[in-house]
Coordinates of C-alpha atoms in Angstrom, one line a residue:
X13 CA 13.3 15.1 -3.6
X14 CA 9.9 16.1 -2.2
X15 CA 11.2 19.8 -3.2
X16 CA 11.5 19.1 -7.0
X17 CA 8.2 17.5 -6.7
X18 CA 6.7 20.7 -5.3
X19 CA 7.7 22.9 -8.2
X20 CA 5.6 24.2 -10.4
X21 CA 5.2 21.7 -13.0
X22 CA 6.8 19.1 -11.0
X23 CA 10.1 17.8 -11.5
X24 CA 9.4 14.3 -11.4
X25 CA 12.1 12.6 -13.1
X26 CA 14.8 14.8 -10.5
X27 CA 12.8 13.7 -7.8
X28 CA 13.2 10.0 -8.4
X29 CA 16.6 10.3 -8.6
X30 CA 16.4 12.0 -5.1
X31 CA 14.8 8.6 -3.9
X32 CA 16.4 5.9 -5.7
X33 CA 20.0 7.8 -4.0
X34 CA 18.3 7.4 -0.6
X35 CA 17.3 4.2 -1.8
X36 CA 20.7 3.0 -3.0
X37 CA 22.2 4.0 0.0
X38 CA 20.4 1.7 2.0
X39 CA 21.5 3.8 5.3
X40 CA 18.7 6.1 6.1
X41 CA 16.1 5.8 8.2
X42 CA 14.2 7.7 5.0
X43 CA 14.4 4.4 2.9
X44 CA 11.1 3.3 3.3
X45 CA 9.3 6.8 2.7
X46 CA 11.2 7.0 -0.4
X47 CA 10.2 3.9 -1.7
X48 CA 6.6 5.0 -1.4
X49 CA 7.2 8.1 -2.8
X50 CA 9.2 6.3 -5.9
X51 CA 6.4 3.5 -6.0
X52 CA 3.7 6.5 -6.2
X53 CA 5.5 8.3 -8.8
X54 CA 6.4 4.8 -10.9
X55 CA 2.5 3.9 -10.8
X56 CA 2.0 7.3 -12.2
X57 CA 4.0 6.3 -15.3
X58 CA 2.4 3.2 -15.4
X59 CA 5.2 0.9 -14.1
X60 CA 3.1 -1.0 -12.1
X61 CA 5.6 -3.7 -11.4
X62 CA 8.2 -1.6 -10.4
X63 CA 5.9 0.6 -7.8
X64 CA 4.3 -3.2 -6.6
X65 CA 7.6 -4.1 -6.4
X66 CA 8.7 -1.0 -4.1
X67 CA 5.3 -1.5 -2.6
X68 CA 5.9 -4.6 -0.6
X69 CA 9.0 -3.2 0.3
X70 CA 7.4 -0.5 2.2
X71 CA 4.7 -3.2 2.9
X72 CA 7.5 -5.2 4.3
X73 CA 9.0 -1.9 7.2
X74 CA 5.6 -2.1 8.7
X75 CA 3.8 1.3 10.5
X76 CA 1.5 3.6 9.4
X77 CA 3.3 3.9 5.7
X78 CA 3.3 0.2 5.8
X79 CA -0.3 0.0 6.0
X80 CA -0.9 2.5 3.4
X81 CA 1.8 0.8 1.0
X82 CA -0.5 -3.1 1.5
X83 CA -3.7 -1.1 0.7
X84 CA -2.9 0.6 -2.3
X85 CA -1.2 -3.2 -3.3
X86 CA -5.0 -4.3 -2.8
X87 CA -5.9 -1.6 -5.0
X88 CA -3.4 -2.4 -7.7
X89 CA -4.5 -6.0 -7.8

């Protein structure tokens, strides 16, 4: 997923199919990092429930992209 957002433009809307899979699957130990990357890409489009939503998710795992996903909640409030 991170590959289609590194092209040149960015393929977003592959991308966050890439996430919600890993997402779905519920199995990887990637699930949280793809919800932050899902929530950062949803608040890009505006779909600020869906990214808070994914937010306290990540919010939720703990660790450093736990921390990062509670402050930009604060930010979003």
């Amino acid at each position: 997923a991170n590959a289609y957002l590194n092209q040149q433009p960015a393929q977003t809307s592959l991308a966050a199919e890439q996430f919600q899979r890993v997402i779905d699957n519920g199995q990887s130990v990637y699930v949280p990092r793809a919800q932050w990357y899902l929530a950062l890409l949803r608040i890009q489009e505006e779909d600020f429930a869906v990214a808070k939503s994914l937010l306290e998710n990540v919010k939720a795992f703990g660790g450093k992209t736990g921390q990062k996903a509670e402050a930009l909640l604060e930010t979003l409030d």
